[in-house]
DNA sequence: CTCGTAATGCGACTTGAGTCGCATTACGAT
DNA sequence: ATCGTAATGCGACTCAAGTCGCATTACGAG
C-alpha cells in the first residue's frame, strides 16, 4: 500500500543495456511494431508471444528474456506509443477546446480502423502490473499535456486561479472512457459534447481548484478566487 | 450421413436446463461462491478453473461444460452479484444524494477487504464477450436504479424536466471508475465529492436533458410514453 | 418403487505456453 | 583487423490448461 502521489520512478520494461545501439535497438523496434500489428489484428486474447516472435523474426526465447511475456510486450508498446503527442486545440475558449479533445477521443476509439489498436492496448495493459504502470504513465503524460487548455483559460481569466488543469481534462474525458472500458455502453458524439460542456461548467464554478493552489493564488494580488459554495 | 433431424443443441453456459431444480442449482451456487472467493483471494490472474473445481468440489470437466472456462465463471458470478441491490440515498437534495453515491463507490473499492473482489470481477469481465455482456447488464441495472435520485430531483423541481437520470449518475461516477480501471490513478474522498458536485451542477444547468424527452415533457405533463408505430 | 434420462464424475489425452542450457552471431573497444 | 563479451538463435524439455469418451449418480415422472 503506497500512498505516494509522486510516481517519479518510471522504469522501462528492460534495463538500459550496456549495448544500446545497434542490433538491440533494431530488435526492439521490430518487436514493438509486430506487437502493435498483432494486437490490432487479433486483439489481446489472440496475442501470443509466438506470433510476435514469428512476425518480428525474433526468437521466442529472446522475447521472454527481454520482455518477460505478453505483459511486457504490451507495456513496452504502450510506452513507445506514449511518445507520440497528439494535437492540442487552441480555440480561445475552454469549452470549445474541451469539446475538441473529447471529440478527438470519440473519433479515435470509434473509428473501425484506428480504434481497435488503442482499445486492445488499454484493455491489455490493465492485466499486469507492468502494463498498469505503463498505462498510468501514458495517461499522466496525456493529462499533463492536455492540461494546457485549462491553464490558458486561467491565464485568460476564464477560470479561477489555482484550477487543476489535469483534473478538468479528466472530468471531460472520464465519461467517454467509462463507457468504453467499464460499462461497455455505446459512445456517441453527443455524449462527448456533453462531457466537455459539463467539465467546462464545473471548472468555471471553481470546483477543480485545489486548496493548496488556491492559497498560492491568494498570495498573488491578481485574482480573487471565491470558493464556489 | 442423413440424420437430417438431429436436434443437438450446444449447451450454453447456465442456459435454462430441463432440470433446473435440485442438484444443478446447488452446483451452480457452489461454483459461484467458489469463484468469488478465488477472485477475492488471488485476483483474476490467479483464477484458474482447477482451483474453482477444487474449492467447489465440482469436477473440472463440468465447469468447462457448463461455464466454458474462466470467462463464463466470472460472467456468472457477476450476474449473480448484480441481483444484490445497494442502498439508495434520499436526503432531499440532489448533490447530497450524488455525494452519498460516489462516497459509497469510493468506500467499496478502496476498502482493503471489500475492494479486491469487485475490482477483480470488473477487470476480469472486460476480457471476454460474455463477461462484457454481464458487466454491461450490471451497470445498466445500477444506473437505472440510481437514476431515481435524479428523478426525485426532477419531481422536486430541482432539475429541469426531461433530465436523463442515468446520465446524471454516469457523470457523477465516471471519474471514479476512470481512475480505478483506466488510468490507475489514486482515488480519494475529495475526488468523489468533486465528481458528485460537478454532476449536480451540470444537471441543474440542464446539460443532461435529452431534447426529445424535454419536448415530451413540455407537450404533456403526463409521463406516459406512447409506444407503437 | 422403478425406470429413463440428463447431469456430473472420472481420468487419459492433446496442445501450447513458458523455461533452460548451449551454440552462434554481432557489437564495440583496442 | 582482432578479440572479448553480451545478446540472440536454437531446440528440447516441463507442466498446466483445456478436451474427450465413457461410467456413474441423482433428479423427476409414472
Short mmCIF file of C-alpha atoms (C1' of nucleotides) in Angstrom, two decimals:
data_model
loop_
_atom_site.label_atom_id
_atom_site.label_comp_id
_atom_site.label_asym_id
_atom_site.label_seq_id
_atom_site.Cartn_x
_atom_site.Cartn_y
_atom_site.Cartn_z
CA UNK A 1 0.00 0.00 0.00
CA UNK A 2 1.77 3.12 -1.16
CA UNK A 3 0.02 6.39 -0.76
CA UNK A 4 2.67 8.27 -2.63
CA UNK A 5 1.37 10.53 -5.31
CA UNK A 6 4.71 11.04 -6.91
CA UNK A 7 5.42 8.23 -9.33
CA UNK A 8 8.85 9.54 -10.25
CA UNK A 9 10.01 6.01 -10.68
CA UNK A 10 9.20 5.32 -14.27
CA UNK A 11 11.25 2.38 -15.30
CA UNK A 12 11.17 0.88 -18.71
CA UNK A 13 10.46 -2.81 -19.06
CA UNK A 14 14.01 -3.60 -19.96
CA UNK A 15 17.05 -2.33 -18.21
CA UNK A 16 19.37 0.03 -20.04
CA UNK A 17 21.78 -2.30 -21.71
CA UNK A 18 25.50 -1.77 -21.96
CA UNK A 19 25.00 -2.09 -25.68
CA UNK A 20 22.13 0.22 -26.53
CA UNK A 21 22.99 0.98 -30.13
CA UNK A 22 22.89 -1.43 -32.99
CA UNK A 23 21.10 -4.72 -33.04
CA UNK A 24 19.30 -4.45 -29.72
CA UNK A 25 17.61 -1.24 -30.79
CA UNK A 26 16.62 -2.78 -34.09
CA UNK A 27 15.23 -5.83 -32.38
CA UNK A 28 13.21 -3.70 -30.04
CA UNK A 29 11.72 -1.63 -32.85
CA UNK A 30 10.77 -4.76 -34.76
CA UNK A 31 9.16 -6.28 -31.70
CA UNK A 32 7.14 -3.17 -30.87
CA UNK A 33 5.91 -2.95 -34.44
CA UNK A 34 5.00 -6.61 -34.51
CA UNK A 35 3.22 -6.36 -31.16
CA UNK A 36 1.08 -3.45 -32.30
CA UNK A 37 0.22 -5.23 -35.51
CA UNK A 38 -0.72 -8.41 -33.70
CA UNK A 39 -2.84 -6.59 -31.16
CA UNK A 40 -4.62 -4.68 -33.89
CA UNK A 41 -5.37 -7.85 -35.81
CA UNK A 42 -6.29 -10.31 -33.13
CA UNK A 43 -6.97 -8.28 -30.04
CA UNK A 44 -5.39 -9.13 -26.74
CA UNK A 45 -6.78 -12.61 -26.38
CA UNK A 46 -5.25 -13.59 -29.68
CA UNK A 47 -1.91 -12.08 -28.77
CA UNK A 48 0.73 -14.71 -28.17
CA UNK A 49 4.45 -14.43 -27.76
CA UNK A 50 4.98 -16.95 -30.50
CA UNK A 51 3.03 -14.90 -33.02
CA UNK A 52 5.06 -11.82 -32.19
CA UNK A 53 8.22 -13.88 -32.47
CA UNK A 54 7.22 -15.15 -35.90
CA UNK A 55 6.14 -11.78 -37.21
CA UNK A 56 9.13 -9.88 -35.88
CA UNK A 57 11.64 -12.55 -36.76
CA UNK A 58 12.94 -12.50 -33.20
CA UNK A 59 13.23 -15.77 -31.38
CA UNK A 60 10.67 -16.65 -28.75
CA UNK A 61 13.22 -17.12 -26.02
CA UNK A 62 14.62 -13.65 -26.65
CA UNK A 63 11.20 -12.14 -26.19
CA UNK A 64 10.71 -13.94 -22.91
CA UNK A 65 14.14 -12.90 -21.75
CA UNK A 66 13.85 -9.21 -22.51
CA UNK A 67 10.13 -8.61 -22.14
CA UNK A 68 9.13 -11.36 -19.79
CA UNK A 69 5.99 -12.26 -21.69
CA UNK A 70 2.91 -10.75 -23.24
CA UNK A 71 2.64 -8.29 -20.37
CA UNK A 72 5.97 -6.71 -21.06
CA UNK A 73 5.38 -6.61 -24.78
CA UNK A 74 2.18 -4.67 -24.28
CA UNK A 75 3.73 -2.38 -21.71
CA UNK A 76 6.64 -1.57 -23.98
CA UNK A 77 4.38 -0.97 -26.96
CA UNK A 78 2.32 1.35 -24.81
CA UNK A 79 5.40 3.22 -23.66
CA UNK A 80 6.50 3.62 -27.24
CA UNK A 81 3.06 4.85 -28.20
CA UNK A 82 3.06 7.40 -25.42
CA UNK A 83 5.85 9.29 -27.10
CA UNK A 84 3.65 10.32 -29.98
CA UNK A 85 1.88 13.53 -28.94
CA UNK A 86 -1.49 14.38 -30.32
CA UNK A 87 -2.75 17.74 -31.48
CA UNK A 88 -3.86 20.15 -28.80
CA UNK A 89 -6.67 22.55 -29.71
CA UNK A 90 -6.42 26.28 -29.02
CA UNK A 91 -9.66 27.98 -29.95
CA UNK A 92 -9.51 30.66 -27.30
CA UNK A 93 -12.50 29.17 -25.49
CA UNK A 94 -12.28 26.48 -22.86
CA UNK A 95 -15.49 24.75 -23.75
CA UNK A 96 -14.56 24.60 -27.40
CA UNK A 97 -11.13 23.23 -26.57
CA UNK A 98 -12.59 20.55 -24.35
CA UNK A 99 -15.10 19.65 -27.00
CA UNK A 100 -12.31 19.20 -29.48
CA UNK A 101 -10.50 16.93 -27.09
CA UNK A 102 -13.47 14.72 -26.32
CA UNK A 103 -14.37 14.70 -29.98
CA UNK A 104 -10.87 13.50 -30.76
CA UNK A 105 -11.13 10.71 -28.21
CA UNK A 106 -14.51 9.76 -29.56
CA UNK A 107 -13.27 9.72 -33.15
CA UNK A 108 -10.22 7.62 -32.47
CA UNK A 109 -11.91 4.95 -30.43
CA UNK A 110 -14.98 4.58 -32.58
CA UNK A 111 -13.09 4.55 -35.85
CA UNK A 112 -13.19 0.98 -37.16
CA UNK A 113 -9.63 1.26 -38.41
CA UNK A 114 -7.92 3.25 -35.69
CA UNK A 115 -9.96 2.17 -32.71
CA UNK A 116 -9.08 -1.49 -32.20
CA UNK A 117 -5.38 -0.93 -31.57
CA UNK A 118 -5.59 1.54 -28.67
CA UNK A 119 -8.65 -0.23 -27.33
CA UNK A 120 -6.90 -3.57 -27.21
CA UNK A 121 -3.75 -1.94 -25.90
CA UNK A 122 -5.53 -0.31 -22.98
CA UNK A 123 -7.50 -3.42 -22.16
CA UNK A 124 -4.35 -5.46 -22.27
CA UNK A 125 -2.43 -3.05 -20.11
CA UNK A 126 -4.90 -3.44 -17.27
CA UNK A 127 -3.97 -7.04 -16.77
CA UNK A 128 -0.43 -6.83 -15.50
CA UNK A 129 1.44 -4.59 -13.12
CA UNK A 130 3.90 -3.61 -15.80
CA UNK A 131 1.08 -2.76 -18.16
CA UNK A 132 -0.78 -0.84 -15.50
CA UNK A 133 2.32 1.19 -14.74
CA UNK A 134 2.84 1.98 -18.40
CA UNK A 135 -0.82 2.87 -18.75
CA UNK A 136 -0.65 5.13 -15.73
CA UNK A 137 2.39 6.88 -17.17
CA UNK A 138 0.66 7.18 -20.51
CA UNK A 139 -2.39 8.92 -19.10
CA UNK A 140 -0.34 11.04 -16.76
CA UNK A 141 1.53 12.37 -19.76
CA UNK A 142 -1.70 12.94 -21.67
CA UNK A 143 -3.33 14.77 -18.78
CA UNK A 144 -0.27 16.87 -18.24
CA UNK A 145 -0.15 17.80 -21.88
CA UNK A 146 -3.85 18.49 -22.26
CA UNK A 147 -3.98 20.48 -19.03
CA UNK A 148 -2.62 23.34 -21.05
CA UNK A 149 -6.07 24.19 -22.40
CA UNK A 150 -7.21 24.80 -18.84
CA UNK A 151 -4.10 26.71 -17.94
CA UNK A 152 -4.64 29.01 -20.88
CA UNK A 153 -8.19 29.51 -19.69
CA UNK A 154 -6.85 30.51 -16.30
CA UNK A 155 -4.47 32.97 -17.93
CA UNK A 156 -7.40 34.39 -19.87
CA UNK A 157 -9.34 34.84 -16.66
CA UNK A 158 -11.89 32.32 -17.85
CA UNK A 159 -11.14 30.02 -14.95
CA UNK A 160 -10.29 30.82 -11.34
CA UNK A 161 -6.64 30.76 -10.38
CA UNK A 162 -5.49 27.56 -8.79
CA UNK A 163 -7.55 25.39 -11.09
CA UNK A 164 -6.15 21.91 -11.53
CA UNK A 165 -5.93 21.64 -15.28
CA UNK A 166 -5.36 17.92 -15.35
CA UNK A 167 -8.48 17.46 -13.25
CA UNK A 168 -10.53 19.43 -15.77
CA UNK A 169 -9.29 17.19 -18.53
CA UNK A 170 -10.07 14.10 -16.51
CA UNK A 171 -13.59 15.32 -15.85
CA UNK A 172 -14.13 15.93 -19.55
CA UNK A 173 -12.83 12.61 -20.80
CA UNK A 174 -13.81 10.30 -17.96
CA UNK A 175 -17.39 9.69 -19.16
CA UNK A 176 -16.03 8.53 -22.51
CA UNK A 177 -13.52 6.11 -21.12
CA UNK A 178 -16.07 4.99 -18.56
CA UNK A 179 -18.37 3.85 -21.32
CA UNK A 180 -15.62 2.41 -23.47
CA UNK A 181 -13.76 0.42 -20.87
CA UNK A 182 -16.06 -0.12 -17.92
CA UNK A 183 -19.73 -0.31 -18.76
CA UNK A 184 -19.43 -1.12 -22.44
CA UNK A 185 -22.19 1.31 -23.27
CA UNK A 186 -22.27 2.83 -26.74
CA UNK A 187 -20.49 6.11 -27.24
CA UNK A 188 -21.79 8.88 -29.44
CA UNK A 189 -20.79 12.40 -30.39
CA UNK A 190 -23.49 13.92 -28.22
CA UNK A 191 -22.08 12.27 -25.12
CA UNK A 192 -18.65 13.61 -25.98
CA UNK A 193 -20.06 17.13 -26.23
CA UNK A 194 -21.98 16.91 -23.01
CA UNK A 195 -18.97 15.65 -21.11
CA UNK A 196 -16.89 18.56 -22.34
CA UNK A 197 -19.61 21.07 -21.50
CA UNK A 198 -20.13 19.65 -18.04
CA UNK A 199 -16.41 19.80 -17.31
CA UNK A 200 -16.19 23.40 -18.53
CA UNK A 201 -19.14 24.37 -16.39
CA UNK A 202 -17.72 22.78 -13.28
CA UNK A 203 -14.33 24.30 -13.91
CA UNK A 204 -15.83 27.78 -14.23
CA UNK A 205 -17.63 27.27 -10.96
CA UNK A 206 -14.28 26.67 -9.32
CA UNK A 207 -14.86 23.01 -8.49
CA UNK A 208 -11.42 21.98 -9.66
CA UNK A 209 -9.32 24.33 -7.61
CA UNK A 210 -7.07 22.58 -5.17
CA UNK A 211 -6.99 24.21 -1.77
CA UNK A 212 -3.24 24.43 -1.89
CA UNK A 213 -3.10 26.04 -5.30
CA UNK A 214 -5.91 28.39 -4.33
CA UNK A 215 -3.93 29.64 -1.37
CA UNK A 216 -0.94 30.28 -3.54
CA UNK A 217 -3.18 32.22 -5.86
CA UNK A 218 -4.48 34.24 -2.94
CA UNK A 219 -0.98 35.33 -2.10
CA UNK A 220 -0.75 36.84 -5.55
CA UNK A 221 -2.54 40.18 -5.89
CA UNK A 222 -4.09 39.18 -9.19
CA UNK A 223 -7.30 37.25 -8.93
CA UNK A 224 -9.73 36.61 -6.16
CA UNK A 225 -10.94 33.05 -6.14
CA UNK A 226 -14.18 32.71 -4.29
CA UNK A 227 -14.70 29.13 -3.24
CA UNK A 228 -17.88 28.12 -5.01
CA UNK A 229 -20.44 27.01 -2.50
CA UNK B 1 -24.91 -39.35 -43.24
CA UNK B 2 -28.52 -38.40 -43.49
CA UNK B 3 -29.55 -37.58 -39.94
CA UNK B 4 -31.47 -34.55 -41.07
CA UNK B 5 -33.28 -34.27 -37.81
CA UNK B 6 -30.64 -34.11 -35.19
CA UNK B 7 -31.64 -31.50 -32.65
CA UNK B 8 -28.29 -31.41 -30.99
CA UNK B 9 -28.12 -28.12 -29.22
CA UNK B 10 -24.95 -26.63 -27.93
CA UNK B 11 -25.15 -26.35 -24.19
CA UNK B 12 -24.84 -22.69 -23.45
CA UNK B 13 -23.50 -21.61 -20.10
CA UNK B 14 -26.21 -21.73 -17.49
CA UNK B 15 -28.95 -21.83 -20.07
CA UNK B 16 -32.31 -22.79 -18.65
CA UNK B 17 -31.96 -26.51 -18.28
CA UNK B 18 -34.70 -29.06 -18.47
CA UNK B 19 -33.84 -29.90 -14.92
CA UNK B 20 -33.47 -26.60 -13.13
CA UNK B 21 -34.27 -27.68 -9.60
CA UNK B 22 -32.12 -29.86 -7.41
CA UNK B 23 -28.51 -30.68 -7.92
CA UNK B 24 -27.83 -28.34 -10.82
CA UNK B 25 -28.89 -25.35 -8.78
CA UNK B 26 -26.78 -26.48 -5.86
CA UNK B 27 -23.77 -26.96 -8.09
CA UNK B 28 -24.20 -23.53 -9.56
CA UNK B 29 -24.41 -21.87 -6.17
CA UNK B 30 -21.28 -23.67 -5.00
CA UNK B 31 -19.42 -22.66 -8.12
CA UNK B 32 -20.41 -19.00 -7.87
CA UNK B 33 -19.35 -18.90 -4.24
CA UNK B 34 -16.06 -20.58 -5.00
CA UNK B 35 -15.40 -18.26 -7.93
CA UNK B 36 -15.95 -15.15 -5.83
CA UNK B 37 -13.73 -16.50 -3.11
CA UNK B 38 -10.96 -17.36 -5.54
CA UNK B 39 -11.15 -13.99 -7.25
CA UNK B 40 -11.04 -12.19 -3.93
CA UNK B 41 -8.02 -14.17 -2.82
CA UNK B 42 -5.90 -14.36 -5.91
CA UNK B 43 -7.25 -11.76 -8.30
CA UNK B 44 -8.08 -12.58 -11.84
CA UNK B 45 -4.66 -13.65 -12.95
CA UNK B 46 -4.58 -16.24 -10.22
CA UNK B 47 -8.03 -17.50 -11.06
CA UNK B 48 -7.96 -20.96 -12.62
CA UNK B 49 -10.72 -23.38 -13.40
CA UNK B 50 -8.94 -26.09 -11.48
CA UNK B 51 -8.84 -24.03 -8.33
CA UNK B 52 -12.56 -23.33 -8.58
CA UNK B 53 -13.14 -27.02 -9.21
CA UNK B 54 -11.18 -28.00 -6.14
CA UNK B 55 -12.78 -25.41 -3.88
CA UNK B 56 -16.31 -26.02 -5.04
CA UNK B 57 -15.97 -29.77 -5.17
CA UNK B 58 -17.28 -29.76 -8.74
CA UNK B 59 -15.29 -31.58 -11.36
CA UNK B 60 -13.18 -29.58 -13.78
CA UNK B 61 -14.86 -31.02 -16.85
CA UNK B 62 -18.26 -29.99 -15.53
CA UNK B 63 -17.09 -26.43 -15.14
CA UNK B 64 -15.78 -26.36 -18.68
CA UNK B 65 -19.01 -27.89 -19.96
CA UNK B 66 -21.40 -25.54 -18.24
CA UNK B 67 -19.39 -22.36 -17.99
CA UNK B 68 -16.97 -22.76 -20.84
CA UNK B 69 -13.98 -21.53 -18.85
CA UNK B 70 -12.85 -18.74 -16.61
CA UNK B 71 -14.78 -16.22 -18.69
CA UNK B 72 -18.10 -17.84 -18.05
CA UNK B 73 -17.37 -18.32 -14.37
CA UNK B 74 -16.70 -14.63 -13.98
CA UNK B 75 -19.71 -13.65 -16.05
CA UNK B 76 -21.99 -15.84 -13.99
CA UNK B 77 -20.56 -14.58 -10.72
CA UNK B 78 -21.13 -11.05 -11.94
CA UNK B 79 -24.70 -11.80 -12.92
CA UNK B 80 -25.33 -13.30 -9.52
CA UNK B 81 -23.79 -10.24 -7.86
CA UNK B 82 -25.96 -7.89 -9.88
CA UNK B 83 -29.05 -9.18 -8.12
CA UNK B 84 -27.99 -7.68 -4.84
CA UNK B 85 -29.22 -4.08 -4.75
CA UNK B 86 -27.39 -1.49 -2.79
CA UNK B 87 -28.81 1.27 -0.62
CA UNK B 88 -30.07 4.33 -2.42
CA UNK B 89 -29.76 7.64 -0.57
CA UNK B 90 -32.69 10.04 -0.24
CA UNK B 91 -31.58 13.20 1.50
CA UNK B 92 -33.92 15.54 -0.33
CA UNK B 93 -31.02 17.21 -2.11
CA UNK B 94 -29.53 16.02 -5.36
CA UNK B 95 -25.98 16.99 -4.60
CA UNK B 96 -26.10 15.25 -1.28
CA UNK B 97 -27.57 12.14 -2.84
CA UNK B 98 -24.89 12.05 -5.51
CA UNK B 99 -22.22 12.58 -2.91
CA UNK B 100 -23.52 9.61 -1.00
CA UNK B 101 -23.39 7.51 -4.12
CA UNK B 102 -19.87 8.45 -5.09
CA UNK B 103 -18.80 8.11 -1.50
CA UNK B 104 -20.24 4.60 -1.49
CA UNK B 105 -18.36 3.69 -4.64
CA UNK B 106 -15.20 5.15 -3.19
CA UNK B 107 -15.61 3.27 0.06
CA UNK B 108 -16.26 -0.08 -1.51
CA UNK B 109 -13.41 -0.04 -3.98
CA UNK B 110 -10.80 1.38 -1.65
CA UNK B 111 -11.68 -0.88 1.25
CA UNK B 112 -8.89 -3.42 1.56
CA UNK B 113 -11.39 -6.15 2.41
CA UNK B 114 -14.30 -5.38 0.14
CA UNK B 115 -12.48 -3.78 -2.78
CA UNK B 116 -10.49 -6.62 -4.33
CA UNK B 117 -13.49 -8.74 -5.21
CA UNK B 118 -15.46 -6.24 -7.30
CA UNK B 119 -12.26 -4.81 -8.70
CA UNK B 120 -11.04 -8.15 -9.93
CA UNK B 121 -14.52 -9.04 -11.09
CA UNK B 122 -14.84 -5.95 -13.25
CA UNK B 123 -11.34 -6.28 -14.63
CA UNK B 124 -11.98 -9.90 -15.44
CA UNK B 125 -15.30 -9.19 -17.09
CA UNK B 126 -13.67 -6.92 -19.63
CA UNK B 127 -11.76 -9.76 -21.18
CA UNK B 128 -14.47 -11.85 -22.72
CA UNK B 129 -17.65 -11.15 -24.61
CA UNK B 130 -19.71 -13.00 -22.05
CA UNK B 131 -18.13 -11.02 -19.25
CA UNK B 132 -18.57 -7.75 -21.10
CA UNK B 133 -22.24 -8.51 -21.62
CA UNK B 134 -22.71 -9.34 -17.97
CA UNK B 135 -20.84 -6.21 -16.98
CA UNK B 136 -22.95 -4.10 -19.28
CA UNK B 137 -26.11 -5.56 -17.80
CA UNK B 138 -24.75 -4.99 -14.33
CA UNK B 139 -24.10 -1.30 -14.87
CA UNK B 140 -27.30 -0.79 -16.78
CA UNK B 141 -29.19 -2.10 -13.78
CA UNK B 142 -27.17 0.09 -11.42
CA UNK B 143 -27.73 3.20 -13.48
CA UNK B 144 -31.39 2.50 -13.81
CA UNK B 145 -31.74 2.04 -10.10
CA UNK B 146 -29.64 5.04 -9.10
CA UNK B 147 -31.35 7.28 -11.64
CA UNK B 148 -34.11 7.58 -9.10
CA UNK B 149 -32.21 10.25 -7.17
CA UNK B 150 -32.28 12.43 -10.27
CA UNK B 151 -35.90 11.65 -10.99
CA UNK B 152 -36.83 12.70 -7.50
CA UNK B 153 -34.91 15.91 -8.06
CA UNK B 154 -36.95 16.49 -11.18
CA UNK B 155 -40.14 15.91 -9.25
CA UNK B 156 -38.93 18.40 -6.64
CA UNK B 157 -38.29 20.95 -9.35
CA UNK B 158 -34.61 20.86 -8.59
CA UNK B 159 -33.79 19.64 -12.08
CA UNK B 160 -35.38 20.53 -15.42
CA UNK B 161 -37.95 18.15 -16.84
CA UNK B 162 -36.59 15.69 -19.33
CA UNK B 163 -33.38 15.15 -17.45
CA UNK B 164 -31.78 11.80 -18.15
CA UNK B 165 -31.31 10.44 -14.66
CA UNK B 166 -29.00 7.64 -15.68
CA UNK B 167 -26.77 10.15 -17.42
CA UNK B 168 -26.51 12.19 -14.25
CA UNK B 169 -25.43 9.12 -12.36
CA UNK B 170 -22.90 8.23 -15.03
CA UNK B 171 -21.44 11.73 -14.91
CA UNK B 172 -21.07 11.52 -11.15
CA UNK B 173 -19.43 8.12 -11.00
CA UNK B 174 -17.42 8.11 -14.22
CA UNK B 175 -14.39 9.96 -12.82
CA UNK B 176 -14.10 7.37 -10.09
CA UNK B 177 -14.24 4.37 -12.37
CA UNK B 178 -11.98 6.18 -14.80
CA UNK B 179 -9.27 6.36 -12.22
CA UNK B 180 -9.86 2.90 -10.87
CA UNK B 181 -9.98 0.98 -14.12
CA UNK B 182 -8.38 3.08 -16.80
CA UNK B 183 -5.65 5.38 -15.61
CA UNK B 184 -4.83 3.64 -12.36
CA UNK B 185 -4.60 6.96 -10.57
CA UNK B 186 -5.22 7.06 -6.83
CA UNK B 187 -8.75 7.72 -5.68
CA UNK B 188 -9.60 9.84 -2.67
CA UNK B 189 -12.71 11.12 -0.95
CA UNK B 190 -12.21 14.61 -2.28
CA UNK B 191 -12.33 13.39 -5.86
CA UNK B 192 -15.55 11.54 -5.09
CA UNK B 193 -17.09 14.73 -3.73
CA UNK B 194 -15.99 16.84 -6.63
CA UNK B 195 -17.37 14.39 -9.16
CA UNK B 196 -20.75 14.43 -7.44
CA UNK B 197 -20.78 18.22 -7.23
CA UNK B 198 -19.82 18.61 -10.86
CA UNK B 199 -22.56 16.24 -11.97
CA UNK B 200 -25.13 18.05 -9.84
CA UNK B 201 -24.06 21.37 -11.26
CA UNK B 202 -24.25 20.17 -14.84
CA UNK B 203 -27.61 18.57 -14.22
CA UNK B 204 -29.04 21.77 -12.79
CA UNK B 205 -27.79 23.62 -15.83
CA UNK B 206 -29.86 21.29 -17.96
CA UNK B 207 -26.96 19.60 -19.70
CA UNK B 208 -28.43 16.16 -19.26
CA UNK B 209 -31.80 16.78 -20.79
CA UNK B 210 -32.42 14.96 -24.00
CA UNK B 211 -34.16 17.25 -26.47
CA UNK B 212 -36.73 14.60 -27.18
CA UNK B 213 -37.60 13.99 -23.57
CA UNK B 214 -37.76 17.72 -22.91
CA UNK B 215 -40.25 18.20 -25.70
CA UNK B 216 -42.37 15.38 -24.46
CA UNK B 217 -42.32 16.85 -21.01
CA UNK B 218 -43.39 20.16 -22.42
CA UNK B 219 -46.12 18.73 -24.58
CA UNK B 220 -47.85 16.79 -21.87
CA UNK B 221 -47.18 16.67 -18.17
CA UNK B 222 -48.26 13.08 -18.30
CA UNK B 223 -45.28 10.78 -18.19
CA UNK B 224 -46.84 8.10 -20.32
CA UNK B 225 -44.78 7.32 -23.37
CA UNK B 226 -46.83 6.03 -26.27
CA UNK B 227 -45.35 3.03 -27.96
CA UNK B 228 -46.20 1.72 -31.34
CA UNK B 229 -45.70 2.63 -34.93
"C1'" DC C 1 -40.79 -48.09 -6.09
"C1'" DT C 2 -38.83 -48.32 -10.68
"C1'" DC C 3 -37.12 -46.56 -14.66
"C1'" DG C 4 -35.41 -43.29 -18.33
"C1'" DT C 5 -32.59 -39.52 -18.90
"C1'" DA C 6 -29.85 -35.64 -18.05
"C1'" DA C 7 -26.11 -34.03 -15.40
"C1'" DT C 8 -21.93 -34.90 -13.17
"C1'" DG C 9 -17.65 -37.65 -12.04
"C1'" DC C 10 -13.56 -39.51 -13.85
"C1'" DG C 11 -9.05 -39.96 -15.92
"C1'" DA C 12 -6.35 -40.13 -20.08
"C1'" DC C 13 -5.07 -37.41 -23.89
"C1'" DT C 14 -3.68 -33.23 -26.71
"C1'" DT C 15 -1.86 -28.83 -27.13
"C1'" DG C 16 0.65 -24.77 -26.38
"C1'" DA C 17 2.80 -21.53 -23.22
"C1'" DG C 18 6.98 -20.83 -20.90
"C1'" DT C 19 12.00 -22.38 -19.46
"C1'" DC C 20 16.72 -23.97 -19.85
"C1'" DG C 21 21.49 -24.89 -21.43
"C1'" DC C 22 24.39 -24.33 -25.07
"C1'" DA C 23 25.91 -22.68 -29.78
"C1'" DT C 24 26.34 -18.74 -32.66
"C1'" DT C 25 26.42 -14.01 -34.01
"C1'" DA C 26 27.37 -9.19 -33.81
"C1'" DC C 27 28.66 -5.10 -31.28
"C1'" DG C 28 32.37 -2.11 -29.55
"C1'" DA C 29 36.96 -1.38 -27.96
"C1'" DT C 30 41.80 -1.88 -28.59
"C1'" DA D 1 41.78 -6.30 -38.09
"C1'" DT D 2 41.11 -8.91 -33.94
"C1'" DC D 3 39.24 -10.21 -29.74
"C1'" DG D 4 36.26 -10.39 -25.53
"C1'" DT D 5 31.69 -10.20 -24.27
"C1'" DA D 6 26.93 -9.60 -24.38
"C1'" DA D 7 22.90 -10.54 -26.89
"C1'" DT D 8 20.43 -13.52 -29.77
"C1'" DG D 9 19.34 -18.08 -32.08
"C1'" DC D 10 18.10 -22.70 -31.33
"C1'" DG D 11 15.62 -26.83 -29.97
"C1'" DA D 12 14.40 -29.91 -26.43
"C1'" DC D 13 12.08 -30.11 -22.16
"C1'" DT D 14 8.38 -29.28 -18.42
"C1'" DC D 15 3.92 -28.51 -16.98
"C1'" DA D 16 -0.65 -26.86 -16.75
"C1'" DA D 17 -4.79 -25.61 -19.35
"C1'" DG D 18 -8.33 -27.47 -21.82
"C1'" DT D 19 -10.82 -31.63 -24.34
"C1'" DC D 20 -12.90 -36.13 -24.97
"C1'" DG D 21 -15.35 -40.59 -24.35
"C1'" DC D 22 -17.29 -43.34 -21.06
"C1'" DA D 23 -19.01 -44.67 -16.30
"C1'" DT D 24 -21.80 -43.27 -12.54
"C1'" DT D 25 -25.13 -40.70 -9.98
"C1'" DA D 26 -29.29 -38.31 -8.99
"C1'" DC D 27 -33.44 -35.97 -10.44
"C1'" DG D 28 -38.32 -36.39 -11.64
"C1'" DA D 29 -42.18 -38.74 -13.79
"C1'" DG D 30 -45.22 -42.71 -13.91
#
